[in-house]
Tab-separated table of N, CA and C in Angstrom:
chain	number	residue	atom	x	y	z
A	20	UNK	N	58.083	58.931	98.474
A	20	UNK	CA	59.103	58.699	99.713
A	20	UNK	C	58.541	58.150	101.094
A	21	UNK	N	59.398	56.815	101.628
A	21	UNK	CA	59.007	56.446	102.655
A	21	UNK	C	58.765	57.580	103.811
A	22	UNK	N	57.858	57.031	104.917
A	22	UNK	CA	57.754	58.346	105.897
A	22	UNK	C	59.069	58.169	107.078
A	23	UNK	N	59.723	56.996	107.099
A	23	UNK	CA	60.924	57.078	107.900
A	23	UNK	C	62.003	57.797	107.298
A	24	UNK	N	61.909	58.235	106.049
A	24	UNK	CA	63.047	59.215	105.393
A	24	UNK	C	62.376	60.602	105.584
A	25	UNK	N	61.384	60.701	105.263
A	25	UNK	CA	60.522	62.136	105.759
A	25	UNK	C	60.749	62.284	107.258
A	26	UNK	N	61.015	61.465	108.088
A	26	UNK	CA	60.949	61.651	109.754
A	26	UNK	C	62.526	62.045	109.445
A	27	UNK	N	63.686	61.380	108.907
A	27	UNK	CA	64.903	62.034	109.011
A	27	UNK	C	65.352	62.812	108.389
A	28	UNK	N	64.686	63.534	107.661
A	28	UNK	CA	65.080	64.714	106.866
A	28	UNK	C	64.302	66.108	107.191
A	29	UNK	N	63.005	65.856	107.461
A	29	UNK	CA	61.945	66.955	107.598
A	29	UNK	C	62.383	68.020	108.333
A	30	UNK	N	62.400	67.846	109.723
A	30	UNK	CA	63.013	68.954	110.516
A	30	UNK	C	63.973	69.891	110.051
A	31	UNK	N	65.032	69.333	109.364
A	31	UNK	CA	66.096	70.116	108.800
A	31	UNK	C	65.906	70.728	107.335
A	32	UNK	N	65.174	70.102	106.742
A	32	UNK	CA	64.498	70.803	105.546
A	32	UNK	C	63.686	72.030	105.779
A	33	UNK	N	62.697	71.848	106.775
A	33	UNK	CA	61.836	73.054	107.216
A	33	UNK	C	62.630	74.239	107.881
A	34	UNK	N	63.719	73.811	108.701
A	34	UNK	CA	64.546	74.720	109.151
A	34	UNK	C	65.357	75.590	108.177
A	35	UNK	N	65.827	74.852	107.147
A	35	UNK	CA	66.291	75.500	105.616
A	35	UNK	C	65.483	76.443	105.459
A	36	UNK	N	64.423	76.089	105.071
A	36	UNK	CA	63.511	76.618	104.204
A	36	UNK	C	62.920	78.331	105.139
A	37	UNK	N	62.702	78.019	106.633
A	37	UNK	CA	62.488	79.190	107.718
A	37	UNK	C	63.677	80.222	107.420
A	38	UNK	N	64.949	79.544	107.744
A	38	UNK	CA	65.950	80.294	107.756
A	38	UNK	C	66.365	81.166	106.613
A	39	UNK	N	66.021	80.426	105.593
A	39	UNK	CA	66.076	81.222	104.188
A	39	UNK	C	64.913	82.353	103.803
A	40	UNK	N	63.685	82.163	104.511
A	40	UNK	CA	62.951	83.234	104.488
A	40	UNK	C	63.315	84.509	105.392
A	41	UNK	N	63.685	83.943	106.390
A	41	UNK	CA	64.285	84.838	107.353
A	41	UNK	C	65.515	85.908	106.961
A	42	UNK	N	66.140	84.974	105.952
A	42	UNK	CA	67.560	86.141	105.548
A	42	UNK	C	66.826	86.775	104.792
A	43	UNK	N	65.860	86.563	103.906
A	43	UNK	CA	65.184	87.627	103.043
A	43	UNK	C	64.456	88.724	103.645
A	44	UNK	N	64.010	88.544	104.661
A	44	UNK	CA	63.488	89.556	105.434
A	44	UNK	C	64.308	90.401	106.053
A	45	UNK	N	65.314	90.009	106.642
A	45	UNK	CA	66.626	90.759	107.328
A	45	UNK	C	67.155	91.453	106.314
A	46	UNK	N	67.549	90.777	105.122
A	46	UNK	CA	68.151	91.858	103.918
A	46	UNK	C	67.206	92.928	103.350
A	47	UNK	N	66.132	92.588	103.246
A	47	UNK	CA	65.093	93.767	103.342
A	47	UNK	C	65.191	94.929	104.150
A	48	UNK	N	65.373	94.561	105.328
A	48	UNK	CA	65.414	95.365	106.259
A	48	UNK	C	66.697	96.289	106.276
A	49	UNK	N	67.901	95.686	106.104
A	49	UNK	CA	68.992	96.380	105.433
A	49	UNK	C	68.974	97.420	104.488
A	50	UNK	N	68.219	96.877	103.417
A	50	UNK	CA	68.126	97.440	102.299
A	50	UNK	C	67.244	98.669	102.403
A	51	UNK	N	66.405	98.790	103.051
A	51	UNK	CA	65.766	99.812	103.599
A	51	UNK	C	65.982	100.771	104.777
A	52	UNK	N	67.221	100.675	105.280
A	52	UNK	CA	67.790	101.236	106.534
A	52	UNK	C	67.486	102.713	106.448
A	53	UNK	N	67.594	103.293	105.102
A	53	UNK	CA	67.360	104.679	105.072
A	53	UNK	C	65.959	105.373	104.642
A	54	UNK	N	65.018	104.568	104.654
A	54	UNK	CA	63.493	104.548	104.244
A	54	UNK	C	62.594	105.158	105.226
A	55	UNK	N	62.354	106.488	105.112
A	55	UNK	CA	61.757	107.219	105.959
A	55	UNK	C	60.141	106.222	106.309
A	56	UNK	N	60.430	106.002	107.752
A	56	UNK	CA	58.755	105.143	107.777
A	56	UNK	C	58.858	103.721	107.759
A	57	UNK	N	60.238	103.133	107.295
A	57	UNK	CA	59.992	101.629	107.267
A	57	UNK	C	59.982	101.030	108.569
A	58	UNK	N	59.299	100.124	108.600
A	58	UNK	CA	59.320	99.079	109.940
A	58	UNK	C	60.256	98.151	109.533
A	59	UNK	N	61.277	97.683	110.734
A	59	UNK	CA	61.966	96.467	110.652
A	59	UNK	C	60.853	95.635	110.938
A	60	UNK	N	61.405	94.198	109.972
A	60	UNK	CA	60.265	92.974	110.369
A	60	UNK	C	61.391	91.937	110.469
A	61	UNK	N	60.724	91.055	111.080
A	61	UNK	CA	61.231	89.745	111.292
A	61	UNK	C	60.249	88.547	111.645
A	62	UNK	N	60.945	87.329	111.825
A	62	UNK	CA	59.703	86.049	112.257
A	62	UNK	C	60.355	85.410	113.184
A	63	UNK	N	59.661	85.164	114.187
A	63	UNK	CA	60.293	84.335	115.184
A	63	UNK	C	60.449	82.701	114.444
A	64	UNK	N	61.595	82.407	114.511
A	64	UNK	CA	62.314	81.254	114.023
A	64	UNK	C	61.390	80.003	114.559
A	65	UNK	N	61.487	80.383	115.858
A	65	UNK	CA	60.865	78.868	116.864
A	65	UNK	C	59.377	78.654	116.791
A	66	UNK	N	58.508	80.022	116.676
A	66	UNK	CA	57.522	79.991	116.263
A	66	UNK	C	56.974	79.458	114.956
A	67	UNK	N	57.525	79.995	113.973
A	67	UNK	CA	57.122	79.445	112.672
A	67	UNK	C	57.575	77.976	112.516
A	68	UNK	N	58.750	77.607	112.988
A	68	UNK	CA	58.840	75.932	112.775
A	68	UNK	C	58.103	75.099	113.805
A	69	UNK	N	57.476	75.663	114.825
A	69	UNK	CA	56.576	74.879	115.433
A	69	UNK	C	55.083	74.882	114.731
A	70	UNK	N	54.855	75.832	114.314
A	70	UNK	CA	53.574	75.861	113.416
A	70	UNK	C	53.911	74.801	112.135
A	71	UNK	N	55.000	74.732	111.695
A	71	UNK	CA	55.046	74.290	110.462
A	71	UNK	C	55.140	72.518	110.679
A	72	UNK	N	55.659	72.318	112.047
A	72	UNK	CA	55.694	70.961	112.607
A	72	UNK	C	54.172	70.710	113.453
A	73	UNK	N	53.294	71.447	113.431
A	73	UNK	CA	52.002	71.146	113.787
A	73	UNK	C	52.178	71.463	115.398
A	74	UNK	N	53.180	72.163	116.189
A	74	UNK	CA	53.231	72.019	117.503
A	74	UNK	C	52.398	73.439	117.872
A	75	UNK	N	52.845	73.695	118.995
A	75	UNK	CA	51.895	75.058	119.715
A	75	UNK	C	53.202	76.111	119.410
A	76	UNK	N	52.654	77.348	119.667
A	76	UNK	CA	53.712	78.506	119.346
A	76	UNK	C	53.697	79.330	121.176
A	77	UNK	N	54.948	79.775	121.212
A	77	UNK	CA	55.185	80.477	122.225
A	77	UNK	C	54.355	81.769	122.730
A	78	UNK	N	54.260	82.255	123.499
A	78	UNK	CA	53.397	83.358	123.798
A	78	UNK	C	54.452	84.327	124.110
A	79	UNK	N	54.055	85.881	124.276
A	79	UNK	CA	54.926	86.716	124.461
A	79	UNK	C	54.413	87.026	126.168
A	80	UNK	N	55.621	87.427	126.887
A	80	UNK	CA	55.468	87.503	128.169
A	80	UNK	C	56.193	88.950	129.052
A	81	UNK	N	56.420	89.592	127.644
A	81	UNK	CA	57.322	90.856	127.974
A	81	UNK	C	57.005	91.835	126.728
A	82	UNK	N	56.962	93.081	127.043
A	82	UNK	CA	56.582	94.245	126.030
A	82	UNK	C	57.737	94.261	125.336
A	83	UNK	N	59.042	93.593	125.566
A	83	UNK	CA	60.075	93.624	124.547
A	83	UNK	C	59.987	92.798	123.594
A	84	UNK	N	59.191	91.692	123.826
A	84	UNK	CA	59.046	90.433	122.636
A	84	UNK	C	58.746	91.106	121.478
A	85	UNK	N	58.594	90.542	120.377
A	85	UNK	CA	58.098	90.567	119.189
A	85	UNK	C	56.484	90.993	119.359
A	86	UNK	N	56.035	91.895	118.362
A	86	UNK	CA	54.390	92.315	118.575
A	86	UNK	C	54.120	91.856	117.105
A	87	UNK	N	52.596	91.445	117.017
A	87	UNK	CA	52.099	90.812	116.223
A	87	UNK	C	51.753	91.824	114.694
A	88	UNK	N	52.013	91.030	113.659
A	88	UNK	CA	52.037	91.846	112.554
A	88	UNK	C	51.266	91.563	111.544
A	89	UNK	N	51.736	91.354	110.320
A	89	UNK	CA	50.781	90.421	109.112
A	89	UNK	C	51.294	89.060	109.063
A	90	UNK	N	50.486	88.446	108.601
A	90	UNK	CA	50.665	87.037	108.405
A	90	UNK	C	51.618	86.919	107.402
A	91	UNK	N	52.285	85.784	107.122
A	91	UNK	CA	52.822	85.250	106.361
A	91	UNK	C	53.551	83.687	106.532
A	92	UNK	N	54.375	83.250	105.466
A	92	UNK	CA	55.502	82.154	105.466
A	92	UNK	C	54.548	81.222	105.831
A	93	UNK	N	53.638	80.601	105.339
A	93	UNK	CA	53.052	79.543	105.439
A	93	UNK	C	52.723	79.232	106.850
A	94	UNK	N	51.592	80.242	107.384
A	94	UNK	CA	51.126	80.213	108.690
A	94	UNK	C	51.805	80.875	109.899
A	95	UNK	N	53.099	81.184	109.573
A	95	UNK	CA	53.943	81.944	110.183
A	95	UNK	C	53.588	83.338	110.605
A	96	UNK	N	53.906	83.847	111.090
A	96	UNK	CA	53.613	85.464	111.300
A	96	UNK	C	55.098	86.188	111.197
A	97	UNK	N	54.684	87.222	110.314
A	97	UNK	CA	55.885	88.252	109.976
A	97	UNK	C	55.749	89.344	111.390
A	98	UNK	N	56.517	89.633	111.827
A	98	UNK	CA	56.181	90.746	113.183
A	98	UNK	C	57.158	91.930	112.810
A	99	UNK	N	56.760	93.130	113.709
A	99	UNK	CA	57.643	94.232	113.689
A	99	UNK	C	58.479	94.064	114.543
A	100	UNK	N	59.591	94.622	114.457
A	100	UNK	CA	60.643	94.674	115.540
A	100	UNK	C	60.788	95.691	116.418
A	101	UNK	N	60.692	95.731	117.647
A	101	UNK	CA	60.698	97.001	118.747
A	101	UNK	C	62.060	97.556	118.405
A	102	UNK	N	62.273	98.680	118.071
A	102	UNK	CA	63.272	99.462	118.039
A	102	UNK	C	63.908	99.718	119.542
A	103	UNK	N	65.189	99.589	119.747
A	103	UNK	CA	65.761	100.134	121.149
A	103	UNK	C	65.707	101.706	121.071
A	104	UNK	N	65.917	102.385	119.994
A	104	UNK	CA	66.008	103.697	119.820
A	104	UNK	C	65.326	104.240	118.544
A	105	UNK	N	63.908	104.939	118.720
A	105	UNK	CA	63.453	105.526	117.509
A	105	UNK	C	64.072	106.448	116.902
A	106	UNK	N	64.042	106.354	115.428
A	106	UNK	CA	64.471	107.475	114.950
A	106	UNK	C	63.348	108.615	114.304
A	107	UNK	N	63.712	109.765	114.085
A	107	UNK	CA	63.084	110.954	113.773
A	107	UNK	C	61.977	110.605	112.795
A	108	UNK	N	62.347	109.923	111.539
A	108	UNK	CA	61.801	109.783	110.464
A	108	UNK	C	60.890	108.309	110.583
A	109	UNK	N	60.660	108.084	111.486
A	109	UNK	CA	59.915	106.704	111.911
A	109	UNK	C	60.268	105.473	111.409
A	110	UNK	N	61.506	105.503	111.046
A	110	UNK	CA	62.221	104.125	110.547
A	110	UNK	C	62.806	103.640	111.688
A	111	UNK	N	62.540	101.975	111.840
A	111	UNK	CA	62.822	101.102	112.882
A	111	UNK	C	63.811	100.510	112.769
A	112	UNK	N	64.854	100.572	111.668
A	112	UNK	CA	65.861	99.497	111.133
A	112	UNK	C	66.921	100.325	111.855
A	113	UNK	N	67.570	99.195	112.820
A	113	UNK	CA	68.987	99.581	113.247
A	113	UNK	C	69.857	98.563	112.800
A	114	UNK	N	70.719	99.232	112.172
A	114	UNK	CA	71.840	98.467	110.971
A	114	UNK	C	72.670	97.226	111.772
A	115	UNK	N	73.031	97.906	113.233
A	115	UNK	CA	73.773	96.897	113.869
A	115	UNK	C	73.010	95.878	114.010
A	116	UNK	N	71.785	95.839	114.811
A	116	UNK	CA	70.766	94.925	115.067
A	116	UNK	C	70.737	93.928	113.858
A	117	UNK	N	70.245	94.289	112.620
A	117	UNK	CA	69.925	93.710	111.809
A	117	UNK	C	71.231	92.812	111.233
A	118	UNK	N	72.436	93.691	110.958
A	118	UNK	CA	73.643	92.933	110.953
A	118	UNK	C	73.914	91.747	111.660
A	119	UNK	N	73.807	91.943	113.030
A	119	UNK	CA	74.088	90.725	113.978
A	119	UNK	C	72.663	89.755	113.870
A	120	UNK	N	71.628	89.926	113.371
A	120	UNK	CA	70.782	89.183	113.354
A	120	UNK	C	70.892	88.217	111.847
A	121	UNK	N	71.387	89.026	111.216
A	121	UNK	CA	71.564	88.349	109.614
A	121	UNK	C	72.786	87.467	109.656
A	122	UNK	N	73.972	87.845	110.743
A	122	UNK	CA	75.103	86.813	110.626
A	122	UNK	C	74.856	85.499	111.722
A	123	UNK	N	73.927	85.638	112.691
A	123	UNK	CA	73.457	84.573	113.655
A	123	UNK	C	72.665	83.695	112.543
A	124	UNK	N	71.650	84.167	112.002
A	124	UNK	CA	71.025	83.680	110.808
A	124	UNK	C	71.632	82.793	109.855
A	125	UNK	N	72.726	83.335	109.467
A	125	UNK	CA	73.565	82.756	108.466
A	125	UNK	C	74.199	81.388	108.984
A	126	UNK	N	74.547	81.880	110.148
A	126	UNK	CA	75.466	80.747	110.884
A	126	UNK	C	74.465	79.485	111.158
A	127	UNK	N	73.491	79.665	111.354
A	127	UNK	CA	72.334	78.846	111.816
A	127	UNK	C	71.926	78.049	110.603
A	128	UNK	N	71.494	78.619	109.629
A	128	UNK	CA	71.234	78.151	108.562
A	128	UNK	C	72.385	77.262	107.447
A	129	UNK	N	73.459	77.685	107.949
A	129	UNK	CA	74.833	76.583	107.403
A	129	UNK	C	74.882	75.432	108.387
A	130	UNK	N	74.337	75.632	109.851
A	130	UNK	CA	74.392	74.609	110.905
A	130	UNK	C	73.307	73.412	110.281
A	131	UNK	N	72.129	74.159	109.811
A	131	UNK	CA	70.909	73.212	109.400
A	131	UNK	C	71.466	72.524	108.059
A	132	UNK	N	71.915	73.100	107.222
A	132	UNK	CA	72.502	72.624	105.960
A	132	UNK	C	73.400	71.253	106.261
A	133	UNK	N	74.268	71.497	107.107
A	133	UNK	CA	75.161	70.520	107.676
A	133	UNK	C	74.528	69.199	108.456
A	134	UNK	N	73.749	69.663	109.035
A	134	UNK	CA	72.749	68.512	109.555
A	134	UNK	C	72.245	67.896	108.654
A	135	UNK	N	71.762	68.476	107.795
A	135	UNK	CA	70.730	67.523	106.626
A	135	UNK	C	71.634	66.902	105.786
A	136	UNK	N	72.623	67.407	105.528
A	136	UNK	CA	74.079	66.461	104.992
A	136	UNK	C	74.116	65.227	105.733
A	137	UNK	N	74.507	65.677	106.946
A	137	UNK	CA	74.756	64.268	107.746
A	137	UNK	C	73.571	63.086	107.813
A	138	UNK	N	72.547	63.755	107.862
A	138	UNK	CA	71.397	62.865	108.114
A	138	UNK	C	71.230	62.183	106.486
A	139	UNK	N	71.403	63.016	105.368
A	139	UNK	CA	71.481	62.092	104.014
A	139	UNK	C	72.562	60.966	104.061
A	140	UNK	N	73.977	61.354	104.322
A	140	UNK	CA	74.897	60.644	104.025
A	140	UNK	C	74.889	59.271	105.219
A	141	UNK	N	73.929	59.396	106.469
A	141	UNK	CA	73.687	58.470	107.214
A	141	UNK	C	72.715	57.716	106.692
A	142	UNK	N	71.615	58.170	105.988
A	142	UNK	CA	70.661	57.130	105.139
A	142	UNK	C	71.107	56.522	104.129
A	143	UNK	N	72.177	57.136	103.402
A	143	UNK	CA	72.939	56.316	102.130
A	143	UNK	C	73.507	55.292	102.545
A	144	UNK	N	74.255	55.382	103.896
A	144	UNK	CA	75.206	54.398	104.693
A	144	UNK	C	74.025	53.264	104.874
A	145	UNK	N	73.043	53.558	105.287
A	145	UNK	CA	71.817	52.456	105.713
A	145	UNK	C	71.471	51.716	104.597
A	146	UNK	N	71.087	52.633	103.633
A	146	UNK	CA	70.296	51.816	102.338
A	146	UNK	C	71.570	50.893	101.654
A	147	UNK	N	73.050	51.598	101.733
A	147	UNK	CA	73.734	50.667	101.030
A	147	UNK	C	74.492	49.191	102.044
A	148	UNK	N	73.642	49.281	103.255
A	148	UNK	CA	74.233	48.629	104.034
A	148	UNK	C	75.710	48.313	104.845
A	149	UNK	N	76.107	49.590	104.733
A	149	UNK	CA	77.482	49.826	105.235
A	149	UNK	C	77.372	49.780	106.436
């Protein structure tokens, strides 16, 4: 595939992949909301996408930012979410927060799909000479 096609589609394709992986992680958090000792996980979309594109990552400047955990997702880090209110059984999943994050991620996933579709349509028009 020519590099100009890669350039036109690459960002949106990577964004879709990262958002898809994030949806899996958030769904896992919701599924384990009642599991004692389960630690809510997430990924920092901007950091993972920057790493995928070969850029630099952001650094935390506050104790309320995500904290490091295990690596995953092609060089990106899966991080543990710091709860607003800790539960007695050690579970850090806050159902309302997870549902809000899942919903926001779903909307952004759909936006990335729409952008990718628009880019493909634009390339098809250009290839046809219209």
